[in-house]
């Protein structure tokens, strides 16, 4: 019996690793950096310092190269911590680019879902003609799906992924984080909001 359990666990681990590798490999095809020619870059906030720096650097490089017209950072509103993550990353992007007038932040969104909801509801995003999601490729796949789920005619969404990020452990963690995030997105809205309120903090909740 113990031997069967051990064998089952080994197979589960192997299947998990194979699925993670396949997911990572397929999502790498989401990078459309070479196709960019204008539009608004949307950088997603992350509390991972190195990942945040890589996303900002990617956006700044595209802005300086004339492949983006503007940059906007979304997510990271942490009322329980008194922080505005999007504003922190936007200030970093402004300093590194030297083009502060072209950098802004959504200071209300807490996460990918609320950030994209705010984006979908803003006239300026629609007027830009197209937008470019800047994050790791596993994340932008989900971001595109969330953005497309909003009613109405949305601006065309492309994606640009920072280089690097080949650490196997980081890839495994990100893939499993994304699996949980997909599950959260597919939940009924009331359940999803309650969970996000608990995770991110909500200054209006009891």
PDB file of N, CA and C in Angstrom, residues 32 44 55 60 63 69 82 95 114-115 141 143 156 158-159 177 184 189-190 192 201:
ATOM      1  N   UNK A  32       4.531  39.910 -27.745  1.00  0.00           N
ATOM      2  CA  UNK A  32       4.365  40.536 -29.059  1.00  0.00           C
ATOM      3  C   UNK A  32       5.205  41.808 -29.181  1.00  0.00           C
ATOM      4  N   UNK A  44       1.520  46.031 -14.863  1.00  0.00           N
ATOM      5  CA  UNK A  44       0.816  45.486 -13.706  1.00  0.00           C
ATOM      6  C   UNK A  44       1.726  45.486 -12.485  1.00  0.00           C
ATOM      7  N   UNK A  55       9.552  44.746 -15.102  1.00  0.00           N
ATOM      8  CA  UNK A  55       8.376  45.251 -15.821  1.00  0.00           C
ATOM      9  C   UNK A  55       8.530  46.728 -16.142  1.00  0.00           C
ATOM     10  N   UNK A  60       9.709  51.150 -19.923  1.00  0.00           N
ATOM     11  CA  UNK A  60      10.531  52.325 -20.191  1.00  0.00           C
ATOM     12  C   UNK A  60      11.288  52.167 -21.514  1.00  0.00           C
ATOM     13  N   UNK A  63       8.907  52.732 -24.306  1.00  0.00           N
ATOM     14  CA  UNK A  63       8.533  54.144 -24.382  1.00  0.00           C
ATOM     15  C   UNK A  63       9.651  54.954 -25.046  1.00  0.00           C
ATOM     16  N   UNK A  69       3.238  55.054 -26.526  1.00  0.00           N
ATOM     17  CA  UNK A  69       3.014  56.497 -26.396  1.00  0.00           C
ATOM     18  C   UNK A  69       2.937  56.922 -24.933  1.00  0.00           C
ATOM     19  N   UNK A  82      -1.524  51.006   3.939  1.00  0.00           N
ATOM     20  CA  UNK A  82      -1.366  52.428   3.646  1.00  0.00           C
ATOM     21  C   UNK A  82      -0.469  52.676   2.462  1.00  0.00           C
ATOM     22  N   UNK A  95      11.135  58.205 -13.234  1.00  0.00           N
ATOM     23  CA  UNK A  95      12.550  58.521 -13.014  1.00  0.00           C
ATOM     24  C   UNK A  95      13.434  57.848 -14.064  1.00  0.00           C
ATOM     25  N   UNK A 114      -9.541  44.262 -10.776  1.00  0.00           N
ATOM     26  CA  UNK A 114     -10.047  45.628 -10.614  1.00  0.00           C
ATOM     27  C   UNK A 114      -9.299  46.604 -11.513  1.00  0.00           C
ATOM     28  N   UNK A 115      -8.006  46.356 -11.741  1.00  0.00           N
ATOM     29  CA  UNK A 115      -7.245  47.223 -12.630  1.00  0.00           C
ATOM     30  C   UNK A 115      -7.785  47.192 -14.043  1.00  0.00           C
ATOM     31  N   UNK A 141      -1.573  36.371 -20.253  1.00  0.00           N
ATOM     32  CA  UNK A 141      -2.588  35.496 -20.836  1.00  0.00           C
ATOM     33  C   UNK A 141      -3.899  35.625 -20.071  1.00  0.00           C
ATOM     34  N   UNK A 143      -4.650  38.217 -18.084  1.00  0.00           N
ATOM     35  CA  UNK A 143      -5.085  39.607 -18.196  1.00  0.00           C
ATOM     36  C   UNK A 143      -5.890  39.840 -19.468  1.00  0.00           C
ATOM     37  N   UNK A 156      -7.786  47.168 -28.727  1.00  0.00           N
ATOM     38  CA  UNK A 156      -7.035  45.949 -28.989  1.00  0.00           C
ATOM     39  C   UNK A 156      -5.925  45.799 -27.963  1.00  0.00           C
ATOM     40  N   UNK A 158      -2.420  43.986 -26.786  1.00  0.00           N
ATOM     41  CA  UNK A 158      -1.226  43.221 -27.125  1.00  0.00           C
ATOM     42  C   UNK A 158      -0.469  42.945 -25.826  1.00  0.00           C
ATOM     43  N   UNK A 159       0.675  42.278 -25.924  1.00  0.00           N
ATOM     44  CA  UNK A 159       1.422  41.947 -24.715  1.00  0.00           C
ATOM     45  C   UNK A 159       2.918  42.070 -24.943  1.00  0.00           C
ATOM     46  N   UNK A 177       0.554  30.007  -8.886  1.00  0.00           N
ATOM     47  CA  UNK A 177      -0.157  31.243  -8.529  1.00  0.00           C
ATOM     48  C   UNK A 177      -1.208  31.559  -9.584  1.00  0.00           C
ATOM     49  N   UNK A 184      -9.920  31.922  -9.062  1.00  0.00           N
ATOM     50  CA  UNK A 184     -10.566  33.073  -8.435  1.00  0.00           C
ATOM     51  C   UNK A 184     -11.388  33.854  -9.444  1.00  0.00           C
ATOM     52  N   UNK A 189     -18.973  36.453  -8.736  1.00  0.00           N
ATOM     53  CA  UNK A 189     -18.387  37.742  -8.367  1.00  0.00           C
ATOM     54  C   UNK A 189     -18.429  38.010  -6.871  1.00  0.00           C
ATOM     55  N   UNK A 190     -19.527  37.654  -6.201  1.00  0.00           N
ATOM     56  CA  UNK A 190     -19.643  37.918  -4.761  1.00  0.00           C
ATOM     57  C   UNK A 190     -18.600  37.129  -3.975  1.00  0.00           C
ATOM     58  N   UNK A 192     -15.728  36.016  -5.201  1.00  0.00           N
ATOM     59  CA  UNK A 192     -14.432  36.562  -5.591  1.00  0.00           C
ATOM     60  C   UNK A 192     -14.130  37.846  -4.822  1.00  0.00           C
ATOM     61  N   UNK A 201      -7.341  43.543   1.641  1.00  0.00           N
ATOM     62  CA  UNK A 201      -7.759  44.560   2.595  1.00  0.00           C
ATOM     63  C   UNK A 201      -8.744  45.509   1.944  1.00  0.00           C
TER      64      UNK A 201
END
